Short mmCIF file of C-alpha atoms in Angstrom, two decimals:
data_model
loop_
_atom_site.label_atom_id
_atom_site.label_comp_id
_atom_site.label_asym_id
_atom_site.label_seq_id
_atom_site.Cartn_x
_atom_site.Cartn_y
_atom_site.Cartn_z
CA UNK W 11 -0.20 -0.01 -0.10
CA UNK W 12 0.94 3.54 -0.74
CA UNK W 13 -0.06 6.82 -0.60
CA UNK W 14 -0.79 7.08 -4.08
CA UNK W 15 -2.57 3.46 -4.20
CA UNK W 16 -4.56 3.60 -0.70
CA UNK W 17 -6.05 0.41 0.64
CA UNK W 18 -9.29 0.19 2.52
CA UNK W 19 -11.60 -2.83 3.88
CA UNK W 20 -15.06 -3.01 3.12
CA UNK W 21 -17.56 -5.82 3.43
CA UNK W 22 -16.41 -8.31 0.87
CA UNK W 23 -12.73 -7.34 1.05
CA UNK W 24 -9.91 -5.45 -0.01
CA UNK W 25 -9.79 -2.53 -2.65
CA UNK W 26 -7.00 -0.63 -3.84
CA UNK W 27 -8.11 2.82 -4.77
CA UNK W 28 -6.07 5.94 -6.35
CA UNK W 29 -4.54 9.50 -5.03
CA UNK W 30 -4.24 12.28 -7.36
CA UNK W 31 -4.07 16.06 -5.72
CA UNK W 32 -5.15 14.97 -2.55
CA UNK W 33 -8.34 13.18 -3.43
CA UNK W 34 -8.29 9.66 -3.11
CA UNK W 35 -10.91 7.99 -5.87
CA UNK W 36 -12.49 4.23 -5.48
CA UNK W 37 -13.89 3.12 -8.58
CA UNK W 38 -16.11 0.36 -10.32
CA UNK W 39 -16.85 -1.36 -6.25
CA UNK W 40 -19.39 -4.35 -6.30
CA UNK W 41 -22.33 -3.34 -3.94
CA UNK W 42 -24.88 -6.24 -5.15
CA UNK W 43 -23.90 -9.22 -7.15
CA UNK W 44 -24.56 -9.22 -10.46
CA UNK W 45 -27.88 -8.75 -11.62
CA UNK W 46 -28.08 -11.65 -14.72
CA UNK W 47 -29.63 -14.04 -16.20
CA UNK W 48 -32.57 -14.83 -13.95
CA UNK W 49 -30.76 -12.41 -11.24
CA UNK W 50 -31.85 -9.52 -13.38
CA UNK W 51 -35.46 -9.89 -12.09
CA UNK W 52 -34.78 -10.30 -8.41
CA UNK W 53 -34.20 -8.49 -5.72
CA UNK W 54 -30.67 -7.63 -5.30
CA UNK W 55 -28.11 -9.59 -3.16
CA UNK W 56 -25.03 -8.41 -1.45
CA UNK W 57 -22.12 -8.82 -3.50
CA UNK W 58 -19.80 -12.02 -3.17
CA UNK W 59 -16.74 -11.69 -0.87
CA UNK W 60 -12.86 -11.68 -2.30
CA UNK W 61 -9.76 -13.22 -1.79
CA UNK W 62 -6.67 -10.55 -1.58
CA UNK W 63 -7.11 -6.75 -2.65
CA UNK W 64 -9.43 -6.15 -5.48
CA UNK W 65 -8.58 -2.66 -7.88
CA UNK W 66 -10.67 -0.49 -7.46
CA UNK W 67 -9.02 2.51 -9.69
CA UNK W 68 -11.24 2.05 -13.35
CA UNK W 69 -14.87 3.45 -13.65
CA UNK W 70 -17.81 -0.02 -13.95
CA UNK W 71 -19.05 -0.65 -16.96
CA UNK W 72 -23.71 0.25 -16.36
CA UNK W 73 -26.39 -1.45 -17.09
CA UNK W 74 -28.47 -2.37 -20.34
CA UNK W 75 -29.35 0.56 -22.14
CA UNK W 76 -28.86 1.67 -25.94
CA UNK W 77 -27.58 5.07 -26.69
CA UNK W 78 -28.58 8.63 -26.64
CA UNK W 79 -29.91 9.58 -29.70
CA UNK W 80 -26.92 11.73 -31.92
CA UNK W 81 -28.01 15.27 -30.60
CA UNK W 82 -28.37 14.42 -26.98
CA UNK W 83 -25.69 12.31 -27.01
CA UNK W 84 -23.13 15.44 -28.25
CA UNK W 85 -24.60 17.27 -25.31
CA UNK W 86 -24.19 15.06 -22.72
CA UNK W 87 -20.87 13.38 -23.64
CA UNK W 88 -19.87 9.20 -24.43
CA UNK W 89 -21.62 6.65 -23.84
CA UNK W 90 -21.13 4.22 -20.97
CA UNK W 91 -19.51 1.03 -21.00
CA UNK W 92 -22.27 -1.85 -20.75
CA UNK W 93 -21.38 -5.04 -18.49
CA UNK W 94 -22.38 -7.64 -15.85
CA UNK W 95 -21.06 -6.19 -13.17
CA UNK W 96 -22.73 -3.29 -13.11
CA UNK W 97 -24.44 -2.46 -10.05
CA UNK W 98 -21.56 -0.86 -8.89
CA UNK W 99 -20.52 2.60 -7.17
CA UNK W 100 -17.75 4.99 -6.81
CA UNK W 101 -16.20 6.83 -3.85
CA UNK W 102 -14.19 10.36 -3.79
CA UNK W 103 -12.91 11.01 -0.63
CA UNK W 104 -10.36 13.81 0.85
CA UNK W 105 -9.00 11.06 3.79
CA UNK W 106 -9.35 7.64 3.44
CA UNK W 107 -8.12 7.55 7.27
CA UNK W 108 -9.91 10.38 8.54
CA UNK W 109 -13.64 10.18 10.47
CA UNK W 110 -16.47 12.48 10.63
CA UNK W 111 -16.59 13.54 6.82
CA UNK W 112 -20.34 14.74 5.49
CA UNK W 113 -21.32 12.24 2.85
CA UNK W 114 -23.34 12.48 -0.49
CA UNK W 115 -24.67 9.84 -2.50
CA UNK W 116 -25.46 10.47 -6.22
CA UNK W 117 -27.88 9.10 -8.49
CA UNK W 118 -27.59 9.75 -12.04
CA UNK W 119 -30.83 10.58 -14.69
CA UNK W 120 -31.63 9.28 -17.59
CA UNK W 121 -35.61 8.87 -17.52
CA UNK W 122 -34.77 5.68 -16.04
CA UNK W 123 -33.91 3.62 -19.40
CA UNK W 124 -29.79 5.60 -19.61
CA UNK W 125 -27.36 6.90 -17.56
CA UNK W 126 -24.07 5.62 -15.46
CA UNK W 127 -22.04 6.81 -12.70
CA UNK W 128 -19.54 6.74 -15.06
CA UNK W 129 -20.13 10.03 -17.10
CA UNK W 130 -17.18 12.21 -16.81
CA UNK W 131 -19.59 14.77 -15.78
CA UNK W 132 -20.00 13.26 -12.66
CA UNK W 133 -16.48 13.04 -11.53
CA UNK W 134 -16.63 13.69 -7.45
CA UNK W 135 -13.43 15.71 -7.26
CA UNK W 136 -14.34 18.46 -6.19
CA UNK W 137 -17.15 17.59 -3.86
CA UNK W 138 -14.21 15.55 -2.13
CA UNK W 139 -11.45 18.87 -2.09
CA UNK W 140 -14.06 20.68 -0.53
CA UNK W 141 -14.47 17.89 2.50
CA UNK W 142 -17.24 15.59 1.35
CA UNK W 143 -17.10 12.07 0.47
CA UNK W 144 -19.02 11.76 -2.32
CA UNK W 145 -20.79 8.40 -3.71
CA UNK W 146 -22.15 7.53 -7.03
CA UNK W 147 -24.52 4.51 -7.92
CA UNK W 148 -25.11 2.54 -10.33
CA UNK W 149 -29.19 0.84 -10.48
CA UNK W 150 -31.41 -1.12 -12.63
CA UNK W 151 -32.41 0.60 -15.75
CA UNK W 152 -35.82 0.09 -17.94
CA UNK W 153 -37.15 -3.80 -18.38
CA UNK W 154 -34.08 -4.84 -15.93
CA UNK W 155 -35.29 -2.31 -13.57
CA UNK W 156 -38.97 -1.36 -14.21
CA UNK W 157 -40.57 -3.77 -16.21
CA UNK W 158 -43.88 -5.44 -14.01
CA UNK W 159 -43.83 -9.14 -14.33
CA UNK W 160 -46.03 -11.34 -11.86
CA UNK W 161 -43.08 -13.49 -10.62
CA UNK W 162 -41.23 -10.78 -10.16
CA UNK W 163 -40.84 -7.92 -7.37
CA UNK W 164 -41.53 -4.26 -8.40
CA UNK W 165 -39.05 -1.73 -8.38
CA UNK W 166 -35.95 -3.60 -8.78
CA UNK W 167 -34.05 -0.34 -9.34
CA UNK W 168 -34.91 1.34 -6.13
CA UNK W 169 -34.78 -1.97 -4.75
CA UNK W 170 -30.95 -1.42 -6.24
CA UNK W 171 -30.87 1.96 -4.87
CA UNK W 172 -32.05 1.46 -1.28
CA UNK W 173 -28.70 -1.47 -1.27
CA UNK W 174 -26.58 0.58 -2.05
CA UNK W 175 -27.50 3.29 1.29
CA UNK W 176 -27.51 0.46 3.23
CA UNK W 177 -23.70 -0.19 1.92
CA UNK W 178 -23.19 3.57 2.47
CA UNK W 179 -24.36 2.61 5.71
CA UNK W 180 -21.87 -0.50 6.26
CA UNK W 181 -19.11 1.00 4.77
CA UNK W 182 -18.34 4.53 4.63
CA UNK W 183 -16.91 5.25 7.44
CA UNK W 184 -13.60 3.34 6.17
CA UNK W 185 -13.71 6.51 3.46
CA UNK W 186 -13.76 8.80 6.64
CA UNK W 187 -17.46 9.31 5.93
CA UNK W 188 -19.97 9.86 8.53
CA UNK W 189 -23.28 7.38 8.14
CA UNK W 190 -25.15 9.73 10.13
CA UNK W 191 -24.28 12.77 7.86
CA UNK W 192 -25.61 10.74 4.44
CA UNK W 193 -27.29 13.07 1.95
CA UNK W 194 -28.92 12.03 -1.21
CA UNK W 195 -29.11 13.96 -4.18
CA UNK W 196 -29.81 13.30 -7.88
CA UNK W 197 -31.35 15.15 -11.31
CA UNK W 198 -33.87 13.71 -13.48
CA UNK W 199 -34.96 10.25 -13.03
CA UNK W 200 -32.28 11.05 -10.48
CA UNK W 201 -34.48 13.53 -8.38
CA UNK W 202 -37.32 11.15 -8.84
CA UNK W 203 -35.94 8.26 -7.48
CA UNK W 204 -35.12 10.67 -4.08
CA UNK W 205 -38.39 11.54 -3.89
CA UNK W 206 -39.45 7.60 -4.19
CA UNK W 207 -36.62 6.92 -1.46
CA UNK W 208 -38.22 10.28 0.67
CA UNK W 209 -41.76 8.55 0.24
CA UNK W 210 -40.13 5.26 0.93
CA UNK W 211 -40.95 3.35 4.64
CA UNK W 212 -38.03 1.49 3.65
CA UNK W 213 -35.21 4.09 3.39
CA UNK W 214 -36.03 4.89 7.28
CA UNK W 215 -32.33 5.94 8.91
CA UNK W 216 -30.25 5.45 5.51
CA UNK W 217 -30.32 9.32 4.94
CA UNK W 218 -30.35 12.55 6.93
CA UNK W 219 -31.37 15.15 3.95
CA UNK W 220 -31.74 15.34 0.45
CA UNK W 221 -31.81 17.18 -2.80
CA UNK W 222 -34.09 17.32 -5.90
CA UNK W 223 -32.39 18.94 -9.26
CA UNK W 224 -35.24 18.55 -12.29
CA UNK W 225 -37.11 16.08 -10.94
CA UNK W 226 -41.04 15.94 -10.14
CA UNK W 227 -43.03 13.64 -7.71
CA UNK W 228 -45.04 10.86 -9.73
CA UNK W 229 -45.27 7.25 -10.65
CA UNK W 230 -47.29 4.85 -12.05
CA UNK W 231 -50.19 4.55 -9.65
CA UNK W 232 -51.65 1.79 -11.03
CA UNK W 233 -49.58 -1.55 -11.38
CA UNK W 234 -51.56 -2.87 -14.23
CA UNK W 235 -51.30 -0.35 -16.30
CA UNK W 236 -47.43 -0.31 -15.88
CA UNK W 237 -47.84 -4.40 -16.28
CA UNK W 238 -49.73 -3.41 -20.04
CA UNK W 239 -46.19 -2.08 -21.25
CA UNK W 240 -44.13 -4.99 -20.44
CA UNK W 241 -47.15 -7.41 -22.23
CA UNK W 242 -45.91 -5.05 -25.38
CA UNK W 243 -42.65 -5.68 -24.70
CA UNK W 244 -43.22 -9.52 -24.46
CA UNK W 245 -45.77 -9.30 -27.26
CA UNK W 246 -42.35 -8.16 -29.00
CA UNK W 247 -40.76 -10.89 -28.38
CA UNK W 248 -43.00 -13.31 -29.25
CA UNK W 249 -42.93 -14.85 -25.23
CA UNK W 250 -44.66 -14.84 -21.90
CA UNK W 251 -44.66 -11.70 -19.49
CA UNK W 252 -43.00 -13.63 -17.06
CA UNK W 253 -39.58 -12.83 -15.42
CA UNK W 254 -38.72 -16.53 -16.16
CA UNK W 255 -39.38 -16.14 -20.08
CA UNK W 256 -37.66 -12.67 -19.96
CA UNK W 257 -34.61 -14.30 -18.05
CA UNK W 258 -33.95 -16.70 -21.20
CA UNK W 259 -34.05 -13.83 -23.36
CA UNK W 260 -30.76 -12.37 -24.39
CA UNK W 261 -29.39 -9.05 -23.53
CA UNK W 262 -29.74 -7.61 -26.97
CA UNK W 263 -32.82 -8.58 -27.53
CA UNK W 264 -34.42 -6.90 -24.77
CA UNK W 265 -33.07 -3.97 -25.32
CA UNK W 266 -34.23 -4.21 -28.53
CA UNK W 267 -37.77 -4.53 -27.10
CA UNK W 268 -37.34 -1.53 -24.86
CA UNK W 269 -36.14 0.65 -27.21
CA UNK W 270 -39.30 -0.59 -30.01
CA UNK W 271 -42.18 -0.31 -27.71
CA UNK W 272 -41.00 2.89 -25.70
CA UNK W 273 -41.15 4.71 -29.49
CA UNK W 274 -43.98 3.18 -29.92
CA UNK W 275 -45.32 4.46 -26.52
CA UNK W 276 -43.82 7.90 -27.68
CA UNK W 277 -45.59 8.33 -30.73
CA UNK W 278 -48.96 6.73 -30.27
CA UNK W 279 -49.51 7.63 -26.89
CA UNK W 280 -53.45 5.70 -26.85
CA UNK W 281 -54.38 5.39 -22.95
CA UNK W 282 -56.45 2.04 -23.74
CA UNK W 283 -52.99 0.49 -25.31
CA UNK W 284 -50.50 2.23 -22.38
CA UNK W 285 -53.05 2.90 -19.68
CA UNK W 286 -53.61 6.50 -18.54
CA UNK W 287 -51.06 6.37 -15.26
CA UNK W 288 -48.36 5.13 -17.23
CA UNK W 289 -49.17 7.99 -19.44
CA UNK W 290 -50.45 10.69 -17.13
CA UNK W 291 -47.21 10.65 -14.99
CA UNK W 292 -44.63 9.62 -17.93
CA UNK W 293 -45.93 12.20 -20.51
CA UNK W 294 -45.95 10.01 -23.31
CA UNK W 295 -42.23 9.89 -22.79
CA UNK W 296 -41.36 7.69 -20.03
CA UNK W 297 -42.16 3.79 -20.74
CA UNK W 298 -40.37 2.57 -17.81
CA UNK W 299 -40.30 4.14 -14.35
CA UNK W 300 -41.20 3.74 -10.70
CA UNK W 301 -44.45 2.00 -10.04
CA UNK W 302 -46.71 2.53 -6.72
CA UNK W 303 -46.38 -1.06 -5.49
CA UNK W 304 -47.53 -0.44 -1.96
CA UNK W 305 -44.48 -1.68 -0.66
CA UNK W 306 -41.29 0.23 -1.62
CA UNK W 307 -43.08 2.54 -3.13
CA UNK W 308 -46.83 2.64 -1.51
CA UNK W 309 -47.97 5.34 -4.16
CA UNK W 310 -46.80 8.73 -6.54
CA UNK W 311 -43.98 10.27 -4.26
CA UNK W 312 -45.87 13.62 -3.87
CA UNK W 313 -48.98 12.06 -2.23
CA UNK W 314 -47.46 9.65 -0.22
CA UNK W 315 -45.36 12.62 1.39
CA UNK W 316 -48.25 14.89 2.09
CA UNK W 317 -50.01 12.40 3.39
CA UNK W 318 -47.03 10.93 5.80
CA UNK W 319 -45.02 14.40 6.67
CA UNK W 320 -43.26 12.44 9.57
CA UNK W 321 -40.97 10.68 6.73
CA UNK W 322 -39.91 14.03 4.55
CA UNK W 323 -36.40 15.81 5.43
CA UNK W 324 -34.69 18.37 4.86
CA UNK W 325 -34.45 19.31 1.36
CA UNK W 326 -32.87 21.75 -1.36
CA UNK W 327 -34.82 21.14 -4.68
CA UNK W 328 -35.74 23.08 -7.97
CA UNK W 329 -34.82 23.41 -11.74
CA UNK W 330 -33.69 25.07 -14.71
CA UNK W 331 -35.56 28.05 -16.29
CA UNK W 332 -36.09 26.22 -19.59
CA UNK W 333 -36.12 22.15 -18.61
CA UNK W 334 -37.64 21.34 -22.05
CA UNK W 335 -35.56 22.67 -24.61
CA UNK W 336 -32.97 20.19 -24.03
CA UNK W 337 -35.61 17.61 -25.24
CA UNK W 338 -36.97 20.19 -28.21
CA UNK W 339 -33.99 22.07 -29.65
CA UNK W 340 -31.62 19.92 -30.65
CA UNK W 341 -34.00 17.30 -31.98
CA UNK W 342 -35.31 20.41 -34.52
CA UNK W 343 -38.96 19.61 -32.88
CA UNK W 344 -38.95 23.43 -31.71
CA UNK W 345 -38.08 24.89 -35.01
CA UNK W 346 -40.53 22.61 -37.10
CA UNK W 347 -43.71 23.91 -34.71
CA UNK W 348 -46.03 25.31 -36.07
CA UNK W 349 -49.42 26.68 -34.40
CA UNK W 350 -51.56 24.01 -35.91
CA UNK W 351 -48.65 20.99 -34.61
CA UNK W 352 -48.51 22.98 -31.14
CA UNK W 353 -52.08 22.70 -30.15
CA UNK W 354 -51.87 19.17 -31.40
CA UNK W 355 -49.11 18.21 -29.07
CA UNK W 356 -50.66 19.80 -26.29
CA UNK W 357 -53.97 17.58 -26.71
CA UNK W 358 -52.22 14.67 -27.22
CA UNK W 359 -50.97 15.53 -23.62
CA UNK W 360 -53.77 16.03 -22.01
CA UNK W 361 -53.53 19.75 -22.27
CA UNK W 362 -56.52 22.72 -23.05
CA UNK W 363 -54.57 24.31 -26.38
CA UNK W 364 -55.89 27.28 -25.12
CA UNK W 365 -53.34 27.78 -22.33
CA UNK W 366 -50.45 28.37 -25.10
CA UNK W 367 -52.45 32.06 -25.31
CA UNK W 368 -51.80 32.85 -21.78
CA UNK W 369 -47.77 31.73 -22.50
CA UNK W 370 -47.91 33.57 -25.56
CA UNK W 371 -49.36 37.04 -24.01
CA UNK W 372 -46.15 37.23 -21.68
CA UNK W 373 -43.65 35.78 -24.51
CA UNK W 374 -44.47 38.31 -27.36
CA UNK W 375 -41.51 37.78 -29.93
CA UNK W 376 -42.06 33.40 -29.02
CA UNK W 377 -42.06 31.09 -31.27
CA UNK W 378 -44.71 28.02 -31.23
CA UNK W 379 -41.87 25.68 -30.29
CA UNK W 380 -40.47 28.00 -27.39
CA UNK W 381 -43.92 28.09 -25.94
CA UNK W 382 -44.54 24.11 -26.10
CA UNK W 383 -40.92 23.99 -24.38
CA UNK W 384 -42.04 26.55 -21.96
CA UNK W 385 -45.33 24.80 -20.98
CA UNK W 386 -43.93 21.32 -20.58
CA UNK W 387 -41.22 22.64 -18.12
CA UNK W 388 -44.09 23.80 -15.77
CA UNK W 389 -45.79 20.51 -16.60
CA UNK W 390 -42.74 18.11 -16.17
CA UNK W 391 -40.64 20.17 -13.79
CA UNK W 392 -41.80 23.43 -11.97
CA UNK W 393 -44.75 22.49 -11.21
CA UNK W 394 -44.16 19.49 -9.18
CA UNK W 395 -41.18 21.24 -7.81
CA UNK W 396 -42.85 24.20 -6.31
CA UNK W 397 -45.83 21.35 -5.06
CA UNK W 398 -43.23 19.47 -3.45
CA UNK W 399 -41.85 22.89 -1.86
CA UNK W 400 -44.94 23.54 -0.56
CA UNK W 401 -45.51 20.04 0.80
CA UNK W 402 -42.05 20.17 3.23
CA UNK W 403 -42.48 23.56 3.99
CA UNK W 404 -46.00 23.08 5.01
CA UNK W 405 -44.81 20.10 7.17
CA UNK W 406 -42.44 22.31 9.08
CA UNK W 407 -39.01 20.96 7.65
CA UNK W 408 -36.66 23.02 6.31
CA UNK W 409 -36.72 23.02 2.25
CA UNK W 410 -34.62 25.54 0.04
CA UNK W 411 -35.77 26.17 -3.55
CA UNK W 412 -34.00 27.28 -6.29
CA UNK W 413 -33.93 27.59 -9.81
CA UNK W 414 -31.24 27.38 -11.87
CA UNK W 415 -31.19 30.13 -15.25
CA UNK W 416 -27.83 30.85 -16.63
CA UNK W 417 -28.67 29.98 -20.67
CA UNK W 418 -25.73 27.71 -22.58
CA UNK W 419 -23.49 29.02 -25.06
CA UNK W 420 -24.81 26.36 -27.47
CA UNK W 421 -27.01 27.71 -29.42
CA UNK W 422 -30.82 27.51 -28.74
CA UNK W 423 -30.85 25.32 -26.06
CA UNK W 424 -31.13 27.78 -23.01
CA UNK W 425 -30.63 26.85 -19.57
CA UNK W 426 -32.19 23.72 -20.20
CA UNK W 427 -32.58 20.49 -18.42
CA UNK W 428 -29.19 19.03 -16.88
CA UNK W 429 -27.06 22.20 -18.01
CA UNK W 430 -26.81 22.93 -13.94
CA UNK W 431 -24.83 19.50 -13.35
CA UNK W 432 -21.15 21.12 -14.57
CA UNK W 433 -21.52 23.43 -12.10
CA UNK W 434 -22.74 21.34 -9.86
CA UNK W 435 -19.82 18.90 -9.70
CA UNK W 436 -17.68 21.89 -10.57
CA UNK W 437 -16.56 20.16 -13.78
CA UNK W 438 -17.11 23.22 -16.05
CA UNK W 439 -14.19 21.48 -18.05
CA UNK W 440 -15.66 18.32 -18.95
CA UNK W 441 -19.41 19.50 -19.56
CA UNK W 442 -18.40 22.70 -22.58
CA UNK W 443 -20.77 20.24 -25.04
CA UNK W 444 -23.71 21.26 -22.97
CA UNK W 445 -22.27 24.72 -21.36
CA UNK W 446 -20.33 25.89 -24.72
CA UNK W 447 -16.73 27.63 -24.12
CA UNK W 448 -16.46 30.05 -21.40
CA UNK W 449 -18.92 28.94 -19.22
CA UNK W 450 -18.70 31.61 -15.94
CA UNK W 451 -16.36 29.69 -13.30
CA UNK W 452 -17.74 32.05 -10.06
CA UNK W 453 -21.07 30.49 -10.83
CA UNK W 454 -19.65 27.31 -10.81
CA UNK W 455 -18.40 27.91 -7.33
CA UNK W 456 -21.10 29.46 -5.78
CA UNK W 457 -24.02 26.70 -7.04
CA UNK W 458 -20.90 23.74 -5.78
CA UNK W 459 -20.54 25.59 -2.70
CA UNK W 460 -24.27 25.79 -1.77
CA UNK W 461 -24.53 21.97 -2.73
CA UNK W 462 -21.51 21.38 0.22
CA UNK W 463 -23.00 23.72 2.52
CA UNK W 464 -26.18 21.66 2.47
CA UNK W 465 -24.48 18.53 2.97
CA UNK W 466 -22.58 19.89 5.71
CA UNK W 467 -24.93 21.75 8.02
CA UNK W 468 -28.12 22.30 6.07
CA UNK W 469 -28.09 25.74 4.83
CA UNK W 470 -27.42 26.61 1.06
CA UNK W 471 -26.90 29.80 2.03
CA UNK W 472 -30.05 31.36 1.37
CA UNK W 473 -33.11 31.57 3.49
CA UNK W 474 -35.95 28.71 3.92
CA UNK W 475 -38.98 28.56 1.35
CA UNK W 476 -42.02 28.97 3.46
CA UNK W 477 -45.49 28.59 1.80
CA UNK W 478 -46.07 32.34 3.08
CA UNK W 479 -43.18 33.42 1.98
CA UNK W 480 -42.15 30.99 -1.19
CA UNK W 481 -38.45 32.19 -1.80
CA UNK W 482 -36.60 30.97 -5.04
CA UNK W 483 -32.86 31.69 -4.99
CA UNK W 484 -31.86 32.02 -8.72
CA UNK W 485 -28.53 30.79 -10.08
CA UNK W 486 -27.24 33.19 -13.06
CA UNK W 487 -30.22 34.89 -15.02
CA UNK W 488 -33.50 33.74 -14.61
CA UNK W 489 -34.51 33.25 -17.81
CA UNK W 490 -32.92 33.82 -21.18
CA UNK W 491 -34.70 35.72 -24.23
CA UNK W 492 -36.79 32.58 -25.08
CA UNK W 493 -38.21 31.76 -21.74
CA UNK W 494 -39.09 35.49 -19.70
CA UNK W 495 -40.11 35.55 -16.49
CA UNK W 496 -43.89 34.20 -16.26
CA UNK W 497 -46.50 36.15 -15.83
CA UNK W 498 -48.16 35.07 -12.23
CA UNK W 499 -51.44 33.79 -13.44
CA UNK W 500 -49.73 31.31 -16.36
CA UNK W 501 -49.48 28.15 -13.39
CA UNK W 502 -52.69 28.67 -12.36
CA UNK W 503 -53.77 28.76 -16.08
CA UNK W 504 -51.90 25.59 -16.92
CA UNK W 505 -53.36 24.34 -13.32
CA UNK W 506 -56.82 24.52 -14.73
CA UNK W 507 -56.03 23.14 -18.57
CA UNK W 508 -54.54 19.98 -17.76
CA UNK W 509 -56.81 16.81 -18.39
CA UNK W 510 -55.53 13.88 -16.44
#
């Protein structure tokens, strides 16, 4: 053992990491046994022990998934490597021999069908540099994690996250971390996962605080609706909709079925075929995601938190100003929309097209694509962000709300979904495909410090959100030219216009 290759002992055996610039990294550590074959559809089991010293100096593989479409991949960077030992985690620490350090556990996004803890943006060195032990986890995605089958437990991906958090409780002291000072945080599907963990009775004692970036508090309310999606995938494969038959299918064919049915759901969002609770919670975009199973997730997350305030913990929550431009601009949808297409898309999403008049009134120079992005940003992200903030504040718990409004230097995407990630992780050099050239380092320092301070002592640096005084902290400009500050009646009009 040397200072540049430190070793620690975890449950399972001894591991060897690497140290550079005062930060020690231990990468690709298995926290669960490989979930492949029949085990793909079973509850996760702790990783088997090993002999000797296991190298932990390379990032591990990710769960089965297809690459992002080209325009999105160009913004986020390289796709992860797929492999069997994908239930792994990474740890960055300033002092493996220390003690009592705050811990942050990162849950990546990707609509529950893509993503990995190995993406360059998620390098935890800056958190460790600033005194935090940073853990990033993988979990089962897509069919593997969320297909509803009669002979398999539901929400296997959430069970993975819970096991990873139990691993943190059992092992983080070996890296200098305090298991009593854990903050769980995530973005997009990762933030929805955080909401699920808050709502879950199984998460008691696993973390102290939570951060939700660009998520919401929804789930498939009816497991029978989620089973319809699985049945369509089974029909595509020519098999019965059981875990036993899915387990016998080659991984590449599983992925083909997932991709085909996910696309069909997006192109033809028919509630008779897919189920209203799948389309309503997934906005006709997500096909496989958490289900209210009455066990690990008793019900839709926001509803559970409102009914069970004792499960609420201190929360930092927010979104970007123009979330949905991430999805509409690179794909060319924003430029292609005219007024008729806007009305049709809104109606297909269960929104009264007349709501667009309210948004146009506040944006006299906006295109139909701009208005569509603004409306779906509010439907999918901002509305639930504020609803959850109200629930937490009403319960008397500490809640801090932010909005990230700095516009990207990449033409047209504005302050879009995922843009805050290189700022939160203080990894601007690794995020220029998303930020464009010369993003402001002072803003990254400010935002990253707020996350560190929240993990250290629960105060990110601005006043708590209260229902009577709904303070929102803006990072960067409140909005770019394509997303002017909203008229106060926009969200009220939107609430009245959403039909499901």
